[in-house]
PDB file of C-alpha atoms and ligand atoms in Angstrom:
ATOM      1  CA  MET A   1     -58.069  19.408 -68.818  1.00  0.00           C
ATOM      2  CA  ALA A   2     -56.423  17.627 -65.930  1.00  0.00           C
ATOM      3  CA  SER A   3     -58.327  14.570 -64.777  1.00  0.00           C
ATOM      4  CA  THR A   4     -57.311  15.224 -61.194  1.00  0.00           C
ATOM      5  CA  ARG A   5     -55.884  17.998 -58.999  1.00  0.00           C
ATOM      6  CA  PRO A   6     -52.974  19.406 -61.052  1.00  0.00           C
ATOM      7  CA  PHE A   7     -49.498  18.820 -59.698  1.00  0.00           C
ATOM      8  CA  PHE A   8     -46.500  21.067 -60.324  1.00  0.00           C
ATOM      9  CA  CYS A   9     -43.004  20.026 -59.275  1.00  0.00           C
ATOM     10  CA  GLY A  10     -39.929  22.235 -59.642  1.00  0.00           C
ATOM     11  CA  ASN A  11     -36.734  20.322 -60.345  1.00  0.00           C
ATOM     12  CA  TRP A  12     -33.843  22.494 -59.192  1.00  0.00           C
ATOM     13  CA  LYS A  13     -31.184  20.111 -60.520  1.00  0.00           C
ATOM     14  CA  LEU A  14     -27.630  21.052 -59.540  1.00  0.00           C
ATOM     15  CA  PHE A  15     -28.402  24.682 -58.791  1.00  0.00           C
ATOM     16  CA  GLY A  16     -28.363  26.777 -55.672  1.00  0.00           C
ATOM     17  CA  SER A  17     -26.571  27.038 -52.342  1.00  0.00           C
ATOM     18  CA  VAL A  18     -28.438  26.041 -49.188  1.00  0.00           C
ATOM     19  CA  ALA A  19     -29.300  29.686 -48.496  1.00  0.00           C
ATOM     20  CA  GLU A  20     -30.481  30.245 -52.072  1.00  0.00           C
ATOM     21  CA  SER A  21     -32.599  27.083 -51.975  1.00  0.00           C
ATOM     22  CA  VAL A  22     -34.258  28.086 -48.705  1.00  0.00           C
ATOM     23  CA  ALA A  23     -34.940  31.563 -50.102  1.00  0.00           C
ATOM     24  CA  LEU A  24     -36.433  30.120 -53.293  1.00  0.00           C
ATOM     25  CA  ALA A  25     -38.595  27.686 -51.321  1.00  0.00           C
ATOM     26  CA  THR A  26     -39.808  30.499 -49.075  1.00  0.00           C
ATOM     27  CA  GLY A  27     -40.645  32.649 -52.073  1.00  0.00           C
ATOM     28  CA  VAL A  28     -42.540  29.848 -53.796  1.00  0.00           C
ATOM     29  CA  ARG A  29     -44.447  29.067 -50.598  1.00  0.00           C
ATOM     30  CA  ASP A  30     -45.577  32.664 -50.232  1.00  0.00           C
ATOM     31  CA  ALA A  31     -46.313  33.193 -53.937  1.00  0.00           C
ATOM     32  CA  VAL A  32     -48.604  30.163 -54.292  1.00  0.00           C
ATOM     33  CA  ALA A  33     -50.228  30.393 -50.862  1.00  0.00           C
ATOM     34  CA  GLY A  34     -53.444  31.723 -52.384  1.00  0.00           C
ATOM     35  CA  VAL A  35     -53.676  29.085 -55.107  1.00  0.00           C
ATOM     36  CA  SER A  36     -56.258  26.483 -54.285  1.00  0.00           C
ATOM     37  CA  GLY A  37     -56.799  23.302 -56.216  1.00  0.00           C
ATOM     38  CA  ALA A  38     -53.178  22.512 -57.102  1.00  0.00           C
ATOM     39  CA  GLU A  39     -50.484  20.415 -55.484  1.00  0.00           C
ATOM     40  CA  VAL A  40     -46.983  21.906 -55.514  1.00  0.00           C
ATOM     41  CA  ALA A  41     -43.582  20.383 -54.760  1.00  0.00           C
ATOM     42  CA  VAL A  42     -39.963  21.438 -55.090  1.00  0.00           C
ATOM     43  CA  ALA A  43     -36.883  19.249 -55.582  1.00  0.00           C
ATOM     44  CA  PRO A  44     -33.733  20.891 -54.195  1.00  0.00           C
ATOM     45  CA  GLY A  45     -30.284  19.310 -54.203  1.00  0.00           C
ATOM     46  CA  PHE A  46     -29.542  16.789 -51.444  1.00  0.00           C
ATOM     47  CA  VAL A  47     -27.720  19.133 -49.062  1.00  0.00           C
ATOM     48  CA  ALA A  48     -30.591  21.628 -49.133  1.00  0.00           C
ATOM     49  CA  LEU A  49     -33.347  19.059 -48.539  1.00  0.00           C
ATOM     50  CA  LEU A  50     -33.482  19.275 -44.748  1.00  0.00           C
ATOM     51  CA  PRO A  51     -33.365  23.066 -44.424  1.00  0.00           C
ATOM     52  CA  VAL A  52     -35.985  23.412 -47.168  1.00  0.00           C
ATOM     53  CA  ILE A  53     -38.207  20.811 -45.484  1.00  0.00           C
ATOM     54  CA  GLU A  54     -37.865  22.717 -42.192  1.00  0.00           C
ATOM     55  CA  LYS A  55     -38.761  25.990 -43.888  1.00  0.00           C
ATOM     56  CA  LEU A  56     -41.824  24.500 -45.619  1.00  0.00           C
ATOM     57  CA  ARG A  57     -43.109  22.675 -42.545  1.00  0.00           C
ATOM     58  CA  GLY A  58     -46.772  23.532 -42.016  1.00  0.00           C
ATOM     59  CA  SER A  59     -47.220  24.651 -45.619  1.00  0.00           C
ATOM     60  CA  ALA A  60     -48.911  22.646 -48.357  1.00  0.00           C
ATOM     61  CA  ILE A  61     -45.739  22.399 -50.448  1.00  0.00           C
ATOM     62  CA  GLY A  62     -44.130  18.979 -50.673  1.00  0.00           C
ATOM     63  CA  VAL A  63     -40.443  18.271 -51.083  1.00  0.00           C
ATOM     64  CA  ALA A  64     -39.001  15.817 -53.595  1.00  0.00           C
ATOM     65  CA  ALA A  65     -35.521  14.345 -53.894  1.00  0.00           C
ATOM     66  CA  GLN A  66     -34.015  14.221 -57.376  1.00  0.00           C
ATOM     67  CA  ASN A  67     -32.636  10.697 -57.107  1.00  0.00           C
ATOM     68  CA  CYS A  68     -31.983   7.872 -54.658  1.00  0.00           C
ATOM     69  CA  HIS A  69     -30.347   4.472 -54.386  1.00  0.00           C
ATOM     70  CA  PHE A  70     -32.402   1.300 -54.619  1.00  0.00           C
ATOM     71  CA  GLU A  71     -31.013  -0.400 -51.525  1.00  0.00           C
ATOM     72  CA  PRO A  72     -32.308   0.531 -48.066  1.00  0.00           C
ATOM     73  CA  LYS A  73     -28.828   0.455 -46.508  1.00  0.00           C
ATOM     74  CA  GLY A  74     -25.381  -1.033 -46.902  1.00  0.00           C
ATOM     75  CA  ALA A  75     -21.880  -0.350 -48.131  1.00  0.00           C
ATOM     76  CA  PHE A  76     -22.821   2.047 -50.940  1.00  0.00           C
ATOM     77  CA  THR A  77     -20.557   5.025 -50.386  1.00  0.00           C
ATOM     78  CA  GLY A  78     -22.036   8.275 -51.617  1.00  0.00           C
ATOM     79  CA  GLU A  79     -25.589   7.010 -52.048  1.00  0.00           C
ATOM     80  CA  VAL A  80     -28.811   8.081 -50.329  1.00  0.00           C
ATOM     81  CA  SER A  81     -31.586   5.598 -49.586  1.00  0.00           C
ATOM     82  CA  PRO A  82     -35.327   6.187 -49.961  1.00  0.00           C
ATOM     83  CA  GLY A  83     -35.690   5.474 -46.227  1.00  0.00           C
ATOM     84  CA  GLN A  84     -33.233   8.265 -45.416  1.00  0.00           C
ATOM     85  CA  LEU A  85     -35.209  10.607 -47.663  1.00  0.00           C
ATOM     86  CA  ALA A  86     -38.455   9.626 -45.948  1.00  0.00           C
ATOM     87  CA  ASP A  87     -36.801  10.180 -42.583  1.00  0.00           C
ATOM     88  CA  ALA A  88     -35.755  13.669 -43.691  1.00  0.00           C
ATOM     89  CA  GLY A  89     -39.360  14.483 -44.588  1.00  0.00           C
ATOM     90  CA  CYS A  90     -39.459  14.080 -48.363  1.00  0.00           C
ATOM     91  CA  LYS A  91     -42.761  13.058 -49.966  1.00  0.00           C
ATOM     92  CA  TYR A  92     -41.527  12.293 -53.485  1.00  0.00           C
ATOM     93  CA  VAL A  93     -38.458  11.065 -55.329  1.00  0.00           C
ATOM     94  CA  ILE A  94     -37.837  11.789 -59.013  1.00  0.00           C
ATOM     95  CA  VAL A  95     -36.762   8.512 -60.594  1.00  0.00           C
ATOM     96  CA  GLY A  96     -35.274   7.882 -64.032  1.00  0.00           C
ATOM     97  CA  HIS A  97     -34.886  11.511 -65.109  1.00  0.00           C
ATOM     98  CA  SER A  98     -33.418  11.574 -68.617  1.00  0.00           C
ATOM     99  CA  GLU A  99     -30.285  13.311 -67.338  1.00  0.00           C
ATOM    100  CA  ARG A 100     -29.698  10.318 -65.073  1.00  0.00           C
ATOM    101  CA  ARG A 101     -30.437   7.881 -67.871  1.00  0.00           C
ATOM    102  CA  GLN A 102     -28.215   9.706 -70.379  1.00  0.00           C
ATOM    103  CA  LEU A 103     -25.367  11.025 -68.233  1.00  0.00           C
ATOM    104  CA  PHE A 104     -25.195   8.422 -65.471  1.00  0.00           C
ATOM    105  CA  GLY A 105     -26.082   5.251 -67.332  1.00  0.00           C
ATOM    106  CA  GLU A 106     -29.372   4.482 -65.604  1.00  0.00           C
ATOM    107  CA  THR A 107     -31.205   1.613 -67.237  1.00  0.00           C
ATOM    108  CA  ASP A 108     -34.871   0.649 -67.290  1.00  0.00           C
ATOM    109  CA  ALA A 109     -34.033  -2.155 -64.855  1.00  0.00           C
ATOM    110  CA  GLY A 110     -32.354   0.270 -62.468  1.00  0.00           C
ATOM    111  CA  VAL A 111     -35.260   2.678 -62.696  1.00  0.00           C
ATOM    112  CA  ALA A 112     -37.605  -0.203 -61.869  1.00  0.00           C
ATOM    113  CA  ARG A 113     -35.584  -1.091 -58.767  1.00  0.00           C
ATOM    114  CA  LYS A 114     -35.555   2.500 -57.595  1.00  0.00           C
ATOM    115  CA  THR A 115     -39.291   2.861 -58.179  1.00  0.00           C
ATOM    116  CA  ARG A 116     -39.990  -0.184 -56.018  1.00  0.00           C
ATOM    117  CA  ALA A 117     -37.572   1.021 -53.331  1.00  0.00           C
ATOM    118  CA  VAL A 118     -39.211   4.438 -53.181  1.00  0.00           C
ATOM    119  CA  LEU A 119     -42.642   2.864 -52.805  1.00  0.00           C
ATOM    120  CA  ALA A 120     -41.365   0.493 -50.127  1.00  0.00           C
ATOM    121  CA  ALA A 121     -40.131   3.494 -48.141  1.00  0.00           C
ATOM    122  CA  GLY A 122     -43.623   4.993 -48.236  1.00  0.00           C
ATOM    123  CA  LEU A 123     -42.755   7.752 -50.712  1.00  0.00           C
ATOM    124  CA  ALA A 124     -44.252   8.513 -54.110  1.00  0.00           C
ATOM    125  CA  PRO A 125     -41.966   8.068 -57.106  1.00  0.00           C
ATOM    126  CA  ILE A 126     -42.162  10.570 -59.964  1.00  0.00           C
ATOM    127  CA  VAL A 127     -41.127   8.212 -62.751  1.00  0.00           C
ATOM    128  CA  CYS A 128     -39.772   9.935 -65.865  1.00  0.00           C
ATOM    129  CA  VAL A 129     -40.183   8.490 -69.338  1.00  0.00           C
ATOM    130  CA  GLY A 130     -39.540   9.970 -72.762  1.00  0.00           C
ATOM    131  CA  GLU A 131     -37.976   9.546 -76.159  1.00  0.00           C
ATOM    132  CA  THR A 132     -34.900  11.093 -77.772  1.00  0.00           C
ATOM    133  CA  LEU A 133     -35.170  13.185 -80.916  1.00  0.00           C
ATOM    134  CA  ALA A 134     -33.784  10.328 -83.037  1.00  0.00           C
ATOM    135  CA  GLN A 135     -36.444   8.013 -81.621  1.00  0.00           C
ATOM    136  CA  ARG A 136     -39.224  10.539 -82.333  1.00  0.00           C
ATOM    137  CA  ASP A 137     -37.952  11.093 -85.855  1.00  0.00           C
ATOM    138  CA  ALA A 138     -37.963   7.316 -86.351  1.00  0.00           C
ATOM    139  CA  ASN A 139     -41.611   7.160 -85.183  1.00  0.00           C
ATOM    140  CA  GLN A 140     -40.605   5.128 -82.136  1.00  0.00           C
ATOM    141  CA  THR A 141     -41.995   7.458 -79.464  1.00  0.00           C
ATOM    142  CA  LEU A 142     -44.863   5.309 -78.218  1.00  0.00           C
ATOM    143  CA  GLN A 143     -42.816   2.135 -78.396  1.00  0.00           C
ATOM    144  CA  VAL A 144     -39.980   3.686 -76.346  1.00  0.00           C
ATOM    145  CA  VAL A 145     -42.338   5.148 -73.763  1.00  0.00           C
ATOM    146  CA  GLY A 146     -44.226   1.852 -73.610  1.00  0.00           C
ATOM    147  CA  THR A 147     -41.044  -0.107 -72.941  1.00  0.00           C
ATOM    148  CA  GLN A 148     -39.996   2.326 -70.207  1.00  0.00           C
ATOM    149  CA  LEU A 149     -43.444   2.078 -68.590  1.00  0.00           C
ATOM    150  CA  GLU A 150     -43.472  -1.706 -68.758  1.00  0.00           C
ATOM    151  CA  ALA A 151     -40.089  -1.883 -67.065  1.00  0.00           C
ATOM    152  CA  ALA A 152     -40.676   0.678 -64.346  1.00  0.00           C
ATOM    153  CA  VAL A 153     -44.330   0.631 -63.371  1.00  0.00           C
ATOM    154  CA  LEU A 154     -46.648  -1.723 -65.236  1.00  0.00           C
ATOM    155  CA  GLU A 155     -45.426  -4.744 -63.278  1.00  0.00           C
ATOM    156  CA  LEU A 156     -46.312  -3.124 -59.962  1.00  0.00           C
ATOM    157  CA  GLY A 157     -49.290  -4.312 -57.949  1.00  0.00           C
ATOM    158  CA  GLU A 158     -52.383  -2.138 -58.223  1.00  0.00           C
ATOM    159  CA  ALA A 159     -52.076  -0.520 -54.803  1.00  0.00           C
ATOM    160  CA  GLU A 160     -48.493   0.519 -55.522  1.00  0.00           C
ATOM    161  CA  LEU A 161     -49.221   1.656 -59.042  1.00  0.00           C
ATOM    162  CA  LEU A 162     -51.925   3.997 -57.760  1.00  0.00           C
ATOM    163  CA  ARG A 163     -49.250   5.850 -55.729  1.00  0.00           C
ATOM    164  CA  VAL A 164     -47.000   6.535 -58.731  1.00  0.00           C
ATOM    165  CA  VAL A 165     -46.699   9.857 -60.549  1.00  0.00           C
ATOM    166  CA  ILE A 166     -45.579   9.613 -64.187  1.00  0.00           C
ATOM    167  CA  ALA A 167     -43.675  12.409 -65.937  1.00  0.00           C
ATOM    168  CA  TYR A 168     -43.581  12.356 -69.724  1.00  0.00           C
ATOM    169  CA  GLU A 169     -40.451  14.275 -70.624  1.00  0.00           C
ATOM    170  CA  PRO A 170     -39.348  14.151 -74.257  1.00  0.00           C
ATOM    171  CA  VAL A 171     -35.554  14.255 -74.027  1.00  0.00           C
ATOM    172  CA  TRP A 172     -35.314  16.729 -76.904  1.00  0.00           C
ATOM    173  CA  ALA A 173     -37.436  19.226 -74.988  1.00  0.00           C
ATOM    174  CA  ILE A 174     -35.526  19.251 -71.704  1.00  0.00           C
ATOM    175  CA  GLY A 175     -33.503  22.390 -71.141  1.00  0.00           C
ATOM    176  CA  THR A 176     -33.612  23.184 -74.864  1.00  0.00           C
ATOM    177  CA  GLY A 177     -36.338  25.800 -74.929  1.00  0.00           C
ATOM    178  CA  ARG A 178     -38.158  23.564 -77.402  1.00  0.00           C
ATOM    179  CA  ASN A 179     -41.316  22.139 -75.875  1.00  0.00           C
ATOM    180  CA  ALA A 180     -43.630  19.525 -77.298  1.00  0.00           C
ATOM    181  CA  THR A 181     -46.734  21.024 -78.860  1.00  0.00           C
ATOM    182  CA  PRO A 182     -49.931  20.420 -76.910  1.00  0.00           C
ATOM    183  CA  ASP A 183     -50.964  17.908 -79.598  1.00  0.00           C
ATOM    184  CA  GLN A 184     -47.680  16.004 -79.397  1.00  0.00           C
ATOM    185  CA  ALA A 185     -47.894  15.872 -75.609  1.00  0.00           C
ATOM    186  CA  ARG A 186     -51.593  14.886 -75.640  1.00  0.00           C
ATOM    187  CA  GLU A 187     -50.882  11.938 -77.917  1.00  0.00           C
ATOM    188  CA  VAL A 188     -48.263  10.491 -75.575  1.00  0.00           C
ATOM    189  CA  HIS A 189     -50.207  11.263 -72.406  1.00  0.00           C
ATOM    190  CA  GLY A 190     -53.237   9.539 -73.884  1.00  0.00           C
ATOM    191  CA  TYR A 191     -51.115   6.527 -74.720  1.00  0.00           C
ATOM    192  CA  ILE A 192     -49.705   6.403 -71.162  1.00  0.00           C
ATOM    193  CA  ARG A 193     -53.214   6.665 -69.696  1.00  0.00           C
ATOM    194  CA  GLY A 194     -54.314   3.826 -71.934  1.00  0.00           C
ATOM    195  CA  ARG A 195     -51.460   1.592 -70.784  1.00  0.00           C
ATOM    196  CA  LEU A 196     -52.283   2.383 -67.156  1.00  0.00           C
ATOM    197  CA  ALA A 197     -55.952   1.659 -67.811  1.00  0.00           C
ATOM    198  CA  GLU A 198     -55.063  -1.824 -69.076  1.00  0.00           C
ATOM    199  CA  LYS A 199     -54.062  -2.549 -65.469  1.00  0.00           C
ATOM    200  CA  LEU A 200     -56.293  -0.231 -63.498  1.00  0.00           C
ATOM    201  CA  GLY A 201     -59.411   0.293 -65.579  1.00  0.00           C
ATOM    202  CA  PRO A 202     -61.192   3.585 -64.812  1.00  0.00           C
ATOM    203  CA  ARG A 203     -58.990   4.126 -61.741  1.00  0.00           C
ATOM    204  CA  ALA A 204     -56.150   5.032 -64.120  1.00  0.00           C
ATOM    205  CA  LYS A 205     -57.788   8.470 -64.298  1.00  0.00           C
ATOM    206  CA  GLY A 206     -56.621   9.067 -60.745  1.00  0.00           C
ATOM    207  CA  LEU A 207     -52.906   8.843 -61.566  1.00  0.00           C
ATOM    208  CA  ARG A 208     -51.100  12.081 -62.283  1.00  0.00           C
ATOM    209  CA  ILE A 209     -49.285  12.204 -65.634  1.00  0.00           C
ATOM    210  CA  LEU A 210     -47.074  15.310 -65.726  1.00  0.00           C
ATOM    211  CA  TYR A 211     -45.537  16.885 -68.802  1.00  0.00           C
ATOM    212  CA  GLY A 212     -41.926  18.086 -68.593  1.00  0.00           C
ATOM    213  CA  GLY A 213     -39.702  19.803 -71.127  1.00  0.00           C
ATOM    214  CA  SER A 214     -39.209  23.562 -71.356  1.00  0.00           C
ATOM    215  CA  VAL A 215     -42.483  24.368 -69.595  1.00  0.00           C
ATOM    216  CA  LYS A 216     -42.692  28.156 -69.217  1.00  0.00           C
ATOM    217  CA  PRO A 217     -45.301  30.668 -68.038  1.00  0.00           C
ATOM    218  CA  ASP A 218     -46.375  31.289 -71.621  1.00  0.00           C
ATOM    219  CA  ASN A 219     -46.869  27.671 -72.719  1.00  0.00           C
ATOM    220  CA  VAL A 220     -48.186  25.959 -69.588  1.00  0.00           C
ATOM    221  CA  ALA A 221     -51.854  26.835 -70.163  1.00  0.00           C
ATOM    222  CA  GLY A 222     -51.903  25.277 -73.638  1.00  0.00           C
ATOM    223  CA  LEU A 223     -50.368  22.090 -72.286  1.00  0.00           C
ATOM    224  CA  LEU A 224     -52.514  21.807 -69.154  1.00  0.00           C
ATOM    225  CA  ALA A 225     -55.654  22.392 -71.211  1.00  0.00           C
ATOM    226  CA  GLN A 226     -55.097  18.987 -72.826  1.00  0.00           C
ATOM    227  CA  GLU A 227     -56.870  15.901 -71.646  1.00  0.00           C
ATOM    228  CA  ASP A 228     -54.584  13.633 -69.635  1.00  0.00           C
ATOM    229  CA  ILE A 229     -51.993  16.336 -68.836  1.00  0.00           C
ATOM    230  CA  ASP A 230     -52.273  16.598 -65.070  1.00  0.00           C
ATOM    231  CA  GLY A 231     -49.424  18.942 -64.241  1.00  0.00           C
ATOM    232  CA  ALA A 232     -45.820  19.751 -65.028  1.00  0.00           C
ATOM    233  CA  LEU A 233     -42.292  18.831 -64.007  1.00  0.00           C
ATOM    234  CA  VAL A 234     -40.423  22.100 -64.448  1.00  0.00           C
ATOM    235  CA  GLY A 235     -36.656  22.557 -64.608  1.00  0.00           C
ATOM    236  CA  GLY A 236     -35.222  25.915 -65.659  1.00  0.00           C
ATOM    237  CA  ALA A 237     -38.399  27.904 -65.131  1.00  0.00           C
ATOM    238  CA  SER A 238     -38.692  26.677 -61.535  1.00  0.00           C
ATOM    239  CA  LEU A 239     -35.513  28.498 -60.527  1.00  0.00           C
ATOM    240  CA  THR A 240     -37.172  31.853 -60.011  1.00  0.00           C
ATOM    241  CA  VAL A 241     -40.186  32.465 -57.818  1.00  0.00           C
ATOM    242  CA  ASP A 242     -42.028  34.538 -60.397  1.00  0.00           C
ATOM    243  CA  SER A 243     -41.845  32.102 -63.266  1.00  0.00           C
ATOM    244  CA  PHE A 244     -42.643  29.006 -61.195  1.00  0.00           C
ATOM    245  CA  ALA A 245     -45.518  30.684 -59.351  1.00  0.00           C
ATOM    246  CA  THR A 246     -46.914  31.932 -62.668  1.00  0.00           C
ATOM    247  CA  ILE A 247     -46.696  28.398 -64.078  1.00  0.00           C
ATOM    248  CA  VAL A 248     -48.618  27.072 -61.063  1.00  0.00           C
ATOM    249  CA  LYS A 249     -51.284  29.769 -61.383  1.00  0.00           C
ATOM    250  CA  GLU A 250     -51.693  29.647 -65.159  1.00  0.00           C
ATOM    251  CA  GLY A 251     -51.581  25.861 -65.209  1.00  0.00           C
ATOM    252  CA  THR A 252     -54.201  25.573 -62.485  1.00  0.00           C
ATOM    253  CA  ARG A 253     -56.507  27.968 -64.301  1.00  0.00           C
ATOM    254  CA  ALA A 254     -56.197  26.085 -67.613  1.00  0.00           C
TER     255      ALA A 254
HETATM  256  C1  LIG B   1     -36.634  18.762 -66.054  1.00  0.00           C
HETATM  257  O1  LIG B   1     -35.580  18.971 -65.504  1.00  0.00           O
HETATM  258  O2  LIG B   1     -37.305  17.786 -65.726  1.00  0.00           O
HETATM  259  C2  LIG B   1     -37.072  19.680 -67.106  1.00  0.00           C
HETATM  260  C3  LIG B   1     -38.210  19.430 -67.697  1.00  0.00           C
HETATM  261  O3  LIG B   1     -36.265  20.752 -67.392  1.00  0.00           O
HETATM  262  P1  LIG B   1     -36.655  22.046 -68.268  1.00  0.00           P
HETATM  263  O4  LIG B   1     -37.994  22.526 -67.757  1.00  0.00           O
HETATM  264  O5  LIG B   1     -35.556  23.031 -68.002  1.00  0.00           O
HETATM  265  O6  LIG B   1     -36.727  21.629 -69.686  1.00  0.00           O
END
């Protein structure tokens, strides 16, 4: 059972034209309009952010960017700053997604800088942590997740930490169709909550800890029924209105 209002964020990765992204956002907006008690966000590619934000204006759906740079401005050709994303109307930025860590060489230190930059721009970071299959098989899951948390968020001041969203995304479950079992996810979520509670005490209950990794309409209820699982970061299944809206509805009911 989620300890707070459940949060569902669709990560559209490198998919969709501007027109397709606006159509998907419109469909999601309409399909979840009757759902009360959940927070919903979508993360389109950079070029679709503004038109999607315009389309969702006045609705309860937030918009997230999938990445950002850690500097506010400067000679950083090709980068986008958190301030620019705030100016465009984003509410969230996904930081440290495993695809960025694995394919683009992002380090814990870089993720920490981005997290701080996002907070400084007034946005909420969705900070991703998670182990590889080799690390899980070597019984290193909690140690790896702990190190990632220490680097990215546990050094933050309390007021900043309270604005962070954490996403536990086991790398072996992302885009593979193989999700963590509810028990596996609950163990790690409980660990994350415990680490947050070392800093925040009972207020750690107020932070959202999302699960991500092959979340689908037919497995979301089992995951969201677990203590400390407060929502989902959804990749592939967020690319159609029906599956994402069903995830929001089933997950909220769980
Ligand atoms: C993700 O991109 O964060 C993700 C969890 O992807 P998928 O749902 O496709 O595994």
